[in-house]
Coordinates of C-alpha atoms in Angstrom, one line a residue:
X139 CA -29.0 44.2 -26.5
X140 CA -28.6 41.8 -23.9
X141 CA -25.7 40.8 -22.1
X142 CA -24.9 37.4 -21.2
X143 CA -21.0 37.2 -19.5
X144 CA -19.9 34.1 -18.0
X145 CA -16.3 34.0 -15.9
X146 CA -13.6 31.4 -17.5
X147 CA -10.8 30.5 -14.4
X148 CA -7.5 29.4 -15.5
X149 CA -5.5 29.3 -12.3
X150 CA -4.9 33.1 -11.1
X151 CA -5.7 34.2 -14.5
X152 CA -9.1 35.3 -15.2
X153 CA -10.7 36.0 -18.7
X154 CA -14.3 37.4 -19.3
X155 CA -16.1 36.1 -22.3
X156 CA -19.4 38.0 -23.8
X157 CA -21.7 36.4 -25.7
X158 CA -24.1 38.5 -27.0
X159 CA -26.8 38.2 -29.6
X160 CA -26.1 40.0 -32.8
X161 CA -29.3 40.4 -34.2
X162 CA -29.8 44.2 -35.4
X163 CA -31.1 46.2 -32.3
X164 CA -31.9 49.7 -33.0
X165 CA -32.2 50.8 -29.2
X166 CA -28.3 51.5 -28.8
X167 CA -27.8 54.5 -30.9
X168 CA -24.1 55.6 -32.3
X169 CA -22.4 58.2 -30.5
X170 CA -20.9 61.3 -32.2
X171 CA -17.3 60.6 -30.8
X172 CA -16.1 58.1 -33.0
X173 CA -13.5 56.5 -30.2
X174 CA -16.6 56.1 -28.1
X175 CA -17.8 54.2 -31.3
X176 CA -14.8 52.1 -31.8
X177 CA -15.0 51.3 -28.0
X178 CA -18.2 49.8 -28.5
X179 CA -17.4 47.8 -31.5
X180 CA -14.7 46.5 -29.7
X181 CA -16.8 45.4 -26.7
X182 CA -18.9 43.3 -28.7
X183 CA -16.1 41.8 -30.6
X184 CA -14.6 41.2 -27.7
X185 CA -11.2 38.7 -28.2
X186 CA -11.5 39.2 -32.3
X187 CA -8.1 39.8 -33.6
X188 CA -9.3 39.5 -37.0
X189 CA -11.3 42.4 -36.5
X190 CA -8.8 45.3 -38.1
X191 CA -9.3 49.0 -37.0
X192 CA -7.7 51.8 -39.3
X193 CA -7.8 55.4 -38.4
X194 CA -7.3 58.3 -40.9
X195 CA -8.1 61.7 -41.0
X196 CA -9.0 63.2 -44.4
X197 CA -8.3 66.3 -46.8
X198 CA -6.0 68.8 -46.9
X199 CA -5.8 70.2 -43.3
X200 CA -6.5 67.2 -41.7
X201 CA -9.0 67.5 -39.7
X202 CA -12.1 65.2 -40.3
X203 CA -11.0 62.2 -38.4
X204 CA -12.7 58.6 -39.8
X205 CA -12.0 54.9 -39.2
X206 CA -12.6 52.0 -40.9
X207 CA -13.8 48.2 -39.3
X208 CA -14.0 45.2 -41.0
X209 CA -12.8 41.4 -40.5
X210 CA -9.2 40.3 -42.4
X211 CA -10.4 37.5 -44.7
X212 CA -13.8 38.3 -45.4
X213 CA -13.3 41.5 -47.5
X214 CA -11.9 42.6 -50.8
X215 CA -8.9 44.6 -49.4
X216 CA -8.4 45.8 -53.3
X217 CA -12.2 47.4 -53.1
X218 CA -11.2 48.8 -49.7
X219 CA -8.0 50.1 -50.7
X220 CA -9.0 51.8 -54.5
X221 CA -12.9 52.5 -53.4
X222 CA -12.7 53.9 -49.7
X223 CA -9.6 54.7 -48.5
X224 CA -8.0 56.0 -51.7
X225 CA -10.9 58.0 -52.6
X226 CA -11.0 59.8 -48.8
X227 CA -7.4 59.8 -48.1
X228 CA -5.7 60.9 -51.6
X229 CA -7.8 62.3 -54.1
X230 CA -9.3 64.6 -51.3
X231 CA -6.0 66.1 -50.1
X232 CA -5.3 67.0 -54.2
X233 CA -8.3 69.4 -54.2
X234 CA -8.4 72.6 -52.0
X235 CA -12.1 71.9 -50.7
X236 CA -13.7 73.4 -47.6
X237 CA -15.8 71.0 -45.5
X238 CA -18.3 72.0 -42.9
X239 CA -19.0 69.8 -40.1
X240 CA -22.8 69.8 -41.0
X241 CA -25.0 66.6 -42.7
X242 CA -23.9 68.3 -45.8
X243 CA -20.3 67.1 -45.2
X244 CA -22.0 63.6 -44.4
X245 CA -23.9 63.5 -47.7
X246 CA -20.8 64.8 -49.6
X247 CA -18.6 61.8 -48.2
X248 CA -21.8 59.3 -49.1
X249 CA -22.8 60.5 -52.1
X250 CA -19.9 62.3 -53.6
X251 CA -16.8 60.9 -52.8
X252 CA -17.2 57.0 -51.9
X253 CA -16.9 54.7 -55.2
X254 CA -18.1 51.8 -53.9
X255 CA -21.9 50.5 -55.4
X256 CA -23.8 49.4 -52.6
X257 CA -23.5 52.1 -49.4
X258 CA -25.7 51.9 -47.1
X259 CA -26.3 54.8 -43.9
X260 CA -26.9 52.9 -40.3
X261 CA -27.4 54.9 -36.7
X262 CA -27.2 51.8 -34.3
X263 CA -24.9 49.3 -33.3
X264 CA -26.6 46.1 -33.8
X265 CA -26.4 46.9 -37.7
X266 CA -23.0 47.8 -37.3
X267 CA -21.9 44.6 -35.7
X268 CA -24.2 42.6 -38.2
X269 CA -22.3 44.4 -40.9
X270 CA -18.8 43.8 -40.0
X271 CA -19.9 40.4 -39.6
X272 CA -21.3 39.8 -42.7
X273 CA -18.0 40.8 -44.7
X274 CA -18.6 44.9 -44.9
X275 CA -16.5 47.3 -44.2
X276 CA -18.0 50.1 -41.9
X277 CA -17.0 53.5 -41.9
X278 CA -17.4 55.8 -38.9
X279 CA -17.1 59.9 -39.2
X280 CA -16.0 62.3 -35.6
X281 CA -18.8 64.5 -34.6
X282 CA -21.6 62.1 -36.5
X283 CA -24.2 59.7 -34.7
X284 CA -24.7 57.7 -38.2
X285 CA -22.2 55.4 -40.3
X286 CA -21.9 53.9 -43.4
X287 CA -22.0 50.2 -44.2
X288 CA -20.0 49.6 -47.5
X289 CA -20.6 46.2 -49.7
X290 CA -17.3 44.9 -49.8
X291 CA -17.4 41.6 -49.3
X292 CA -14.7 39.2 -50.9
X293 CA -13.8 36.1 -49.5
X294 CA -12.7 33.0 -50.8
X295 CA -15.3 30.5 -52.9
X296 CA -16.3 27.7 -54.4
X297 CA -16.7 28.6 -58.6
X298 CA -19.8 27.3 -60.5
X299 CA -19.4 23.7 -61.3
X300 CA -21.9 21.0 -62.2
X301 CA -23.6 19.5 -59.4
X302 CA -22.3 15.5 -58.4
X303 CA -25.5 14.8 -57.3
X304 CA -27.7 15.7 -60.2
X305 CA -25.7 14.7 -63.8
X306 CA -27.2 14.8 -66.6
X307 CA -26.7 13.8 -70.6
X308 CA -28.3 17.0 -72.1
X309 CA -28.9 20.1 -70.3
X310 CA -26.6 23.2 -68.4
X311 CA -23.8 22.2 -66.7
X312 CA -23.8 24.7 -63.9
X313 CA -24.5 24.2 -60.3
X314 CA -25.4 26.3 -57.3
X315 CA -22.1 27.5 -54.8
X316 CA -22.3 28.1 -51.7
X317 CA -22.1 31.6 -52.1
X318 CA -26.3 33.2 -51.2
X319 CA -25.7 36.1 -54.0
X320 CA -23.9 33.8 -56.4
X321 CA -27.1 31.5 -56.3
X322 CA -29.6 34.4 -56.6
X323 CA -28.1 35.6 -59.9
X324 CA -27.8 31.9 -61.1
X325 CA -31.8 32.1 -60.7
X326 CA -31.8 35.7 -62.1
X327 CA -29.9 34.8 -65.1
X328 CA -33.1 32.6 -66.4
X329 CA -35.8 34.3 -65.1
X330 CA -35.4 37.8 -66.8
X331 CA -39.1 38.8 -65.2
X332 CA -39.8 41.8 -63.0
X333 CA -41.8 39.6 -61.1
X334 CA -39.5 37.5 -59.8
X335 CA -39.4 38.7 -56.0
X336 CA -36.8 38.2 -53.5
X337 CA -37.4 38.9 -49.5
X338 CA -34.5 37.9 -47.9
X339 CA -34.4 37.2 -43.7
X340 CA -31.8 35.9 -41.1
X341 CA -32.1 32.8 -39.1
X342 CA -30.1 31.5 -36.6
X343 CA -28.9 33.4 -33.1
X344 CA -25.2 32.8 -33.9
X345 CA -25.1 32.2 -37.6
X346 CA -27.4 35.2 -38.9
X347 CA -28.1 33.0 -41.9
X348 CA -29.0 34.6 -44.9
X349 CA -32.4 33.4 -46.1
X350 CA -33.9 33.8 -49.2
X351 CA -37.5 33.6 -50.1
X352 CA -38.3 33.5 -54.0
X353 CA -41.6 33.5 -56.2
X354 CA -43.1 34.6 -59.1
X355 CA -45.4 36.8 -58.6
X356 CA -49.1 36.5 -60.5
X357 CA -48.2 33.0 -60.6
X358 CA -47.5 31.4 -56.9
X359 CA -50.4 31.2 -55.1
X360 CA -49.9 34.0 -52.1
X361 CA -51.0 31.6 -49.2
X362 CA -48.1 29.4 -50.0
X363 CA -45.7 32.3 -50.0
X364 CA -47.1 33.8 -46.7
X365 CA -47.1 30.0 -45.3
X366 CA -43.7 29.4 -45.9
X367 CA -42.7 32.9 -44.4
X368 CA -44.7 32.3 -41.6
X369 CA -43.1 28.9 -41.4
X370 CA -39.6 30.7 -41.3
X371 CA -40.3 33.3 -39.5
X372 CA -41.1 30.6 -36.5
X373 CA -37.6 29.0 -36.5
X374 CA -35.8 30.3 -33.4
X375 CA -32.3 28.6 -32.8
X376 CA -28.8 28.7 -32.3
X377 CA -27.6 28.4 -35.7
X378 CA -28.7 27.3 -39.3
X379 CA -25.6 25.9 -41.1
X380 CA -27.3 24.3 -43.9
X381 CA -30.7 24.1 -45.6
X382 CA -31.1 20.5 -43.8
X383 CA -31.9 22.4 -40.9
X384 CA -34.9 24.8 -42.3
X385 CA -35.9 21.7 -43.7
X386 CA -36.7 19.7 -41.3
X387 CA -38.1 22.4 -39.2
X388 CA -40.9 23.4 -41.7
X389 CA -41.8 20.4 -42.9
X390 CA -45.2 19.1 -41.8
X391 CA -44.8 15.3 -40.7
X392 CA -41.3 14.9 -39.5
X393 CA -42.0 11.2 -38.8
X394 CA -42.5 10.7 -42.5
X395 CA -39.3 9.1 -44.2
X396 CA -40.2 10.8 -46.9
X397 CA -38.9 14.6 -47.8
X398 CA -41.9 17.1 -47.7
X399 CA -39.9 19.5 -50.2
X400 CA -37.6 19.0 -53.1
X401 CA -34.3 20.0 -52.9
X402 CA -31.8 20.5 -56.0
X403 CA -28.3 21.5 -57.0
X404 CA -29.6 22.7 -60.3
X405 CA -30.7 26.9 -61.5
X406 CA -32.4 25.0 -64.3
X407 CA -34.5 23.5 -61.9
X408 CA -35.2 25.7 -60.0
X409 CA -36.1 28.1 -62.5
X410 CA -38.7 25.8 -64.1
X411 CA -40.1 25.0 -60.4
X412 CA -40.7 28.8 -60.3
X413 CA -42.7 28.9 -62.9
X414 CA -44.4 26.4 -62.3
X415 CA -45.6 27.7 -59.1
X416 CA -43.1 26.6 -56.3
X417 CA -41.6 29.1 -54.0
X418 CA -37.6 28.7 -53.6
X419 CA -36.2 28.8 -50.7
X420 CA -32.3 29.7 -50.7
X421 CA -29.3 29.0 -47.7
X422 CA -26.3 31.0 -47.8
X423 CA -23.3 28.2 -47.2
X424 CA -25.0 25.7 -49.5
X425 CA -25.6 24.8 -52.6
X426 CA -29.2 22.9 -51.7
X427 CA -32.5 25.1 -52.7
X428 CA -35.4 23.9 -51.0
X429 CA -38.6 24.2 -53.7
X430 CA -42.1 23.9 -51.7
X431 CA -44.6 22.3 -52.1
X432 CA -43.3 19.2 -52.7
X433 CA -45.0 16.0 -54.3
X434 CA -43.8 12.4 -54.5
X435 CA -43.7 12.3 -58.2
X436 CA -42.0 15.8 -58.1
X437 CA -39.1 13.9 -56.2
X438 CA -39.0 11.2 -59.0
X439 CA -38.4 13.7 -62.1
X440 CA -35.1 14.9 -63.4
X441 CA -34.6 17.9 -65.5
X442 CA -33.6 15.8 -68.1
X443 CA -37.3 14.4 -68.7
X444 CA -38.0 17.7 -70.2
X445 CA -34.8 18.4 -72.0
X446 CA -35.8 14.8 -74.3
X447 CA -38.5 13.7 -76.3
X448 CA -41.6 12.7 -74.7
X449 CA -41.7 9.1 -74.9
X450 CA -38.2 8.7 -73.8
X451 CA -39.2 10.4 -70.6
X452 CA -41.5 8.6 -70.1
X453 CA -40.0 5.0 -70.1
X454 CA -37.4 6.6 -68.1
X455 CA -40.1 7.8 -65.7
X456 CA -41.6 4.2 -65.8
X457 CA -38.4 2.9 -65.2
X458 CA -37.9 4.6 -62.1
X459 CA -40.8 3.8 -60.3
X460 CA -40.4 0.1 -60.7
X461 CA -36.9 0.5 -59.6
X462 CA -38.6 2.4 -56.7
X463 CA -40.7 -1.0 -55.8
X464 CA -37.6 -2.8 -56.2
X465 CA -35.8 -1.4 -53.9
X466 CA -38.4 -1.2 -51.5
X467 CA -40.0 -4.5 -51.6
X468 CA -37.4 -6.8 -53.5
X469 CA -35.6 -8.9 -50.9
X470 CA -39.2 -8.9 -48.6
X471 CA -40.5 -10.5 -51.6
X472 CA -37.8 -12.9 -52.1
X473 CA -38.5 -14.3 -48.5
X474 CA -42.6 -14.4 -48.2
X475 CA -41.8 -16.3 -51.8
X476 CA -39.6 -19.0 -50.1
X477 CA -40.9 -19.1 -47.0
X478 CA -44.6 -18.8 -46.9
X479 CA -45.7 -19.1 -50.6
X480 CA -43.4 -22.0 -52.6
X481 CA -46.2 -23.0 -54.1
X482 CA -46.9 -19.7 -56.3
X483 CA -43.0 -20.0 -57.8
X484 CA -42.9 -22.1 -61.5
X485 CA -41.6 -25.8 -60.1
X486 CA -38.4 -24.8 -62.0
X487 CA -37.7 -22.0 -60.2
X488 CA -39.0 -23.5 -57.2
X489 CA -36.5 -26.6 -57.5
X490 CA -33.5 -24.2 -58.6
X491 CA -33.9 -22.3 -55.3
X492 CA -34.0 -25.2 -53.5
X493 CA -30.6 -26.4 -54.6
X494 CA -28.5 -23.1 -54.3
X495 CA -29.7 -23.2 -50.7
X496 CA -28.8 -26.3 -50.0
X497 CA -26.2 -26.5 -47.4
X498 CA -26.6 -22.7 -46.0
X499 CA -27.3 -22.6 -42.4
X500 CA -29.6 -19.2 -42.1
X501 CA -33.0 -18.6 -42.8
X502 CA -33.9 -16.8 -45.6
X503 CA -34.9 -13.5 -43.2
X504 CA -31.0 -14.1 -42.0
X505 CA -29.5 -13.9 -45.4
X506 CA -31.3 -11.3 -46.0
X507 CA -30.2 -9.3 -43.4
X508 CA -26.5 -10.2 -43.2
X509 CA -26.7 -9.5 -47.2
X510 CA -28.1 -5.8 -47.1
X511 CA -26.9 -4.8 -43.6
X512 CA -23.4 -5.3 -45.3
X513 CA -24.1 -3.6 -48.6
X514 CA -25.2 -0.5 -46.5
X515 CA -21.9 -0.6 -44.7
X516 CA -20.0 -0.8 -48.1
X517 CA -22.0 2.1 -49.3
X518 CA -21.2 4.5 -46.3
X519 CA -18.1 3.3 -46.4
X520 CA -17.8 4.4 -50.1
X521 CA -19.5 8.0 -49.7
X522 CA -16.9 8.7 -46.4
X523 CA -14.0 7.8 -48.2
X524 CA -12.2 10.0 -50.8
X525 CA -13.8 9.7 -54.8
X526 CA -11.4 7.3 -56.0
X527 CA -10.6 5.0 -52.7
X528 CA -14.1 5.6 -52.3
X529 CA -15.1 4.2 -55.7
X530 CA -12.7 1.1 -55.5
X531 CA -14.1 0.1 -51.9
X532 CA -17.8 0.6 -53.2
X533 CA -17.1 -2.2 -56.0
X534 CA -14.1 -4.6 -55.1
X535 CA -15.7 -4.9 -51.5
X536 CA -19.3 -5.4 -52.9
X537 CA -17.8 -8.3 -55.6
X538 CA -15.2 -10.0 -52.3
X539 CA -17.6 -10.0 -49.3
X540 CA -20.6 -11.6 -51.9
X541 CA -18.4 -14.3 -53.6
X542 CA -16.7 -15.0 -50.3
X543 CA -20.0 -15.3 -48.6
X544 CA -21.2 -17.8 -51.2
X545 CA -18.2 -19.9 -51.4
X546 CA -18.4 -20.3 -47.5
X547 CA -21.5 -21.4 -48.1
X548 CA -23.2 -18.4 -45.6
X549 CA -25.7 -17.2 -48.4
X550 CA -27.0 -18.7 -51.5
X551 CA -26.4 -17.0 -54.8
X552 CA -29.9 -16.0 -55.1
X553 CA -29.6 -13.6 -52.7
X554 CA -26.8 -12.2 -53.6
X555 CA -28.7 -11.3 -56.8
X556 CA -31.8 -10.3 -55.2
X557 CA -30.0 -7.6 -53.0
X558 CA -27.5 -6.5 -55.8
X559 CA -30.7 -5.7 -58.0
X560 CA -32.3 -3.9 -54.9
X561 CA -28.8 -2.1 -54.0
X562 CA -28.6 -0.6 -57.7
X563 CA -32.6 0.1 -58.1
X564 CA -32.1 2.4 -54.8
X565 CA -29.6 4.1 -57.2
X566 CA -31.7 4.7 -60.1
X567 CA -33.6 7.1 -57.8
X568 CA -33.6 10.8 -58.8
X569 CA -33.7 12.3 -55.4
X570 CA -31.6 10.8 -52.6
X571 CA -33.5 12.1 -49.7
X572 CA -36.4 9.5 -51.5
X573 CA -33.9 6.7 -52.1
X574 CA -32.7 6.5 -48.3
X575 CA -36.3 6.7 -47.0
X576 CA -36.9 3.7 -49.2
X577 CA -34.0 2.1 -48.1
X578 CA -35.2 2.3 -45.1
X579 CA -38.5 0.6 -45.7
X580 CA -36.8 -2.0 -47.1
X581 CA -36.4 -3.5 -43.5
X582 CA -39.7 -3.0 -42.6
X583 CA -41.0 -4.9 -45.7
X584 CA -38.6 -7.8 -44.4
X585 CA -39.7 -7.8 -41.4
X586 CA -43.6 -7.9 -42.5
X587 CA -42.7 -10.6 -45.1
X588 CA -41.0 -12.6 -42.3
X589 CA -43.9 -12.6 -40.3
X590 CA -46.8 -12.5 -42.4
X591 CA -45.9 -13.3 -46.3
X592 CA -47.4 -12.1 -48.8
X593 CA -50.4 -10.6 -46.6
X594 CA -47.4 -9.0 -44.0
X595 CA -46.4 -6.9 -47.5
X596 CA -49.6 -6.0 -48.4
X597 CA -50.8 -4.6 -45.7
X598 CA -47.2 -2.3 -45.4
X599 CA -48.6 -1.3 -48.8
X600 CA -51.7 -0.1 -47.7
X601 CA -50.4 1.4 -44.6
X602 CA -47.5 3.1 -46.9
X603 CA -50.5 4.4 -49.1
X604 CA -52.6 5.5 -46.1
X605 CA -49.9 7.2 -45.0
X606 CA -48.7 9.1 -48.6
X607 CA -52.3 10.1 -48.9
X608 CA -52.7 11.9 -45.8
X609 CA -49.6 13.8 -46.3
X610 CA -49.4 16.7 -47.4
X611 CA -46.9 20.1 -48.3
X612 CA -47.7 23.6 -47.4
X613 CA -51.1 22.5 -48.2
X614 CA -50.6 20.5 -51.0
X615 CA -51.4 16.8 -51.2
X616 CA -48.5 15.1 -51.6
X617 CA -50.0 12.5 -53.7
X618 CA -51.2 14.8 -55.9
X619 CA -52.5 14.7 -58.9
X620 CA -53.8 10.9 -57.5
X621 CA -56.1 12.6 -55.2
X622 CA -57.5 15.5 -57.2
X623 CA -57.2 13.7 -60.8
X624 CA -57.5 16.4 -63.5
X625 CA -57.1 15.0 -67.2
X626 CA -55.0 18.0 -67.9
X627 CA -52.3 16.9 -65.3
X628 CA -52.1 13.5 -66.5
X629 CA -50.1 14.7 -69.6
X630 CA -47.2 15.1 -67.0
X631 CA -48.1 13.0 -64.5
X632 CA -46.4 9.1 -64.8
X633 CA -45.6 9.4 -68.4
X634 CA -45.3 12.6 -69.6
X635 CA -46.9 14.3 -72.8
X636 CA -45.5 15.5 -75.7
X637 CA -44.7 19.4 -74.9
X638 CA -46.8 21.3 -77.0
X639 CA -49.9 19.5 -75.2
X640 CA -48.6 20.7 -71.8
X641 CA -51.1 23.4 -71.6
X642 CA -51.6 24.1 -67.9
X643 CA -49.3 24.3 -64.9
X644 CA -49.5 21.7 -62.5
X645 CA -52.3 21.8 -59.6
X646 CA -50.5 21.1 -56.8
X647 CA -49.2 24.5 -56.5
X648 CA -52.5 26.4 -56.8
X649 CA -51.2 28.6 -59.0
X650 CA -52.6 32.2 -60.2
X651 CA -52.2 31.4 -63.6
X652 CA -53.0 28.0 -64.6
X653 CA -51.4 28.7 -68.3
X654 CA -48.2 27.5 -68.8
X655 CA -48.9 27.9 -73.0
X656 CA -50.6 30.6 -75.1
X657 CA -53.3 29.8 -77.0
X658 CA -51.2 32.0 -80.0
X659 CA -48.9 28.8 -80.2
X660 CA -51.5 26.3 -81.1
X661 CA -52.9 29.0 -83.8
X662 CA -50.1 29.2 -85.2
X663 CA -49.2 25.5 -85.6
X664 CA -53.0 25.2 -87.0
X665 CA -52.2 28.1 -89.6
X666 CA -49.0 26.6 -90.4
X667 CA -50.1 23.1 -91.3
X668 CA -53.2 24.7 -92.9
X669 CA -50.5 26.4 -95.0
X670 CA -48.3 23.7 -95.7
X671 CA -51.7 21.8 -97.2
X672 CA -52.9 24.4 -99.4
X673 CA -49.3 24.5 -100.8
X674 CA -49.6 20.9 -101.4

């Protein structure tokens, strides 16, 4: 391993720092004298006082000395205590048995007298280190070159509760932790197929993140697997706290304000992107799961669309994406109306804008701006604060700053509608990732309809549709199925279809297996109404 030491001066006082990087290195073997061991150990965790040493010697004559390592906090000292240490130190004294010094006194201690479930047998020190710093307990044996890495990790977490981000009327209640096992057997718990792999890696220097990839094999496509390995497997930094990071350093176009993957709180939805082709991607220390490839209508469906009849997804659905527009293009429209195009309004409409503006001093680009650069400061405002303040800021300050605004005659009352309806359309939104980025056009619309009108916002439209077409996702286009139209997507595609005509799994993926139904279903719907008519 390499050694990086820097020299910290504090007055006559002089303190040495390591930093080294953790990352297992099988090069530096263990030593058969276990204080030589403990030395080492010691040297890496250098200035660790959580790092608790405890030396024992076990059975009856006392003479195989052992020692235990692991960090206060991050272990289950009931596992330690009942698993390791009673099993070696008590039960092993009652019982007049004669131990050699040979591997068959290793295997014995490993296979024989430890408790524990998951044991695992290590000869070097950068697994050691890695172990002790993942939450395991190692255990070191005099006169052995080897160890033993014992699961017992236990510290403090988060419980499964549903997600804030992703409510919903009908369907499971449970959300990820963040806790990287705990979210696996989430997954695990609906997927009960063989062929559900799991390859897990570490990313980050410092953090040694745990990193899950997962897929269904026979049914995601392997290049997409071996792309987003390969995609991971290039991230070389300091530290991944959060999937945010992988994110951003896998997706294809980070210049897009759009998300290139979909991320979700939800097993359920994971689970069904699984099947549907996706490969998962899961960060310990958070409760996001990345799914890739990722489409724009993908980030505009909620699990809920599948969990409800047909046609009420689909109004929903249809609902969304002209809240989308609204929120996007809303207050740009309001001002190439006014200013550029008074002519297209009814004469009504026309004449009833003109008199709530009468007597404002700004432009209607200014009002604009005043309007929504204050909502968004409401709205951070809002999230930063605690639930409840949080909650009474969001509406009393939203309902104060407009009326007071009007009444001092700064905006016109129009406006205040026209940015309240694209405030709460932002909100109607599935994915949040997708509402900021258009929350984020929505200045650049203004800015177009300011300058040009209506032609400024159609041109932004086109350049906004060039630009979603030649996106893509590991591959994928991320306008799909609008590029590569199949009449079998289309039943889940804007609207979506009634289930039993959901034949195929979408195309976006690639998938092995294109069936998401067997044909035995629709045979025996046939035979059963064929039935039912004969009876009849």
């Amino acid at each position: 391993m390499t050694n990086v030491f820097s020299k910290l001066y504090s007055g006559k006082k002089q303190d040495l720092y390591y930093e080294r990087d953790m990352s297992p290195d099988r090069s530096k073997k263990l030593k058969k004298d276990i204080k030589e061991n403990e030395k080492e150990v010691h040297e890496y965790l250098y200035d660790c006082d959580d790092v608790i040493t405890r030396d024992f010697y076990m059975g009856q004559a006392q003479k195989h000395e052992m020692a235990l390592m692991y960090i206060d906090g991050m272990v289950d000292k009931n596992l330690v205590q009942e698993e390791i240490l009673k099993s070696l130190m008590l039960l092993t004294r009652q019982a007049p048995l004669e131990y050699s010094l040979g591997q068959n006194f290793f295997n014995m201690v490993k296979e024989g007298l430890l408790t524990a479930a998951d044991i695992k047998e290590v000869d070097n020190f950068g697994e050691v280190v890695l172990g002790i710093l993942s939450g395991d307990t190692i255990l070191f044996m005099d006169k052995f070159e080897k160890a033993l890495i014992i699961s017992t990790r236990g510290w403090e977490k988060r419980g499964v509760q549903e997600p804030a981000t992703e409510a919903v009327i009908r369907g499971p209640r449970e959300g990820f932790t963040e806790t990287y096992r705990v979210n696996i057997a989430l997954i695990r718990r609906r997927l009960k197929d063989p062929n559900l792999k799991v390859k897990t890696i570490k990313l980050g220097r410092h953090t040694r993140t745990d990193v899950g990839i997962l897929y269904i094999q026979g049914v995601a496509n392997p290049n997409i697997v071996d792309e987003v390995l390969k995609r991971l497997n290039t991230i070389d930094m300091g530290g991944v706290i959060e999937s945010g990071y992988i994110e951003q350093m896998i997706e294809g176009d980070w210049l897009s304000p759009f998300p290139q993957l979909r991320r979700t709180e939800r097993p359920d939805v994971v689970a069904a992107g699984l099947i549907e082709g996706n490969v998962a991607i899961v960060t310990d220390n958070t409760p996001f799961v990345l799914l890739a490839p990722g489409t724009f209508l993908s980030l505009f469906q909620s699990p809920e669309d599948y969990y409800e009849r047909w046609y009420i997804a689909s109004m929903i659905r249809l609902l969304r994406f002209a809240a989308a527009f609204f929120a996007m293009a809303f207050p740009a429209l309001y001002i190439a109306m006014t200013a550029y195009h008074p002519g297209m309004l009814p004469t009504d409409l026309a004449l009833s804008i003109a008199a709530t503006r009468e007597g404002v001093p700004f432009s209607a680009v200014v009002e604009a701006l005043i309007m929504v650069f204050s909502l968004e400061v409401l709205r951070e405002a809002g999230v930063r604060l605690p639930g409840p303040i949080g909650q009474t800021i969001g509406i009393v300050g939203g309902l104060v700053v407009g009326e007071a605004a009007v009444r001092a005659g700064i905006v016109s009352p129009i406006m205040v509608i026209v940015v309240a309806v694209n405030a709460i359309s932002s909100f109607a939104i599935p994915n949040y990732s997708v509402a900021i980025g258009f929350r984020l056009l929505t200045f650049l619309f203004m800015f177009l309809g300011t300058v040009a009108g209506l032609y400024g916002i159609m041109l932004g439209l086109l350049a906004l549709t060039i630009h979603l077409v030649t996106l893509k996702s590991f591959g994928a286009h991320y306008l799909s199925p609008f590029v590569s139209f199949r009449f079998s997507e289309g039943k889940d595609f804007i609207v979506r279809g009634p289930m039993p005509s959901m034949e195929i799994r979408p195309g976006y993926t690639r998938p092995e297996n294109l069936d998401r139904m067997n044909d035995r279903y629709h045979d025996t719907i046939e035979k059963a109404g064929d039935e039912n008519a004969d009876k009849q």
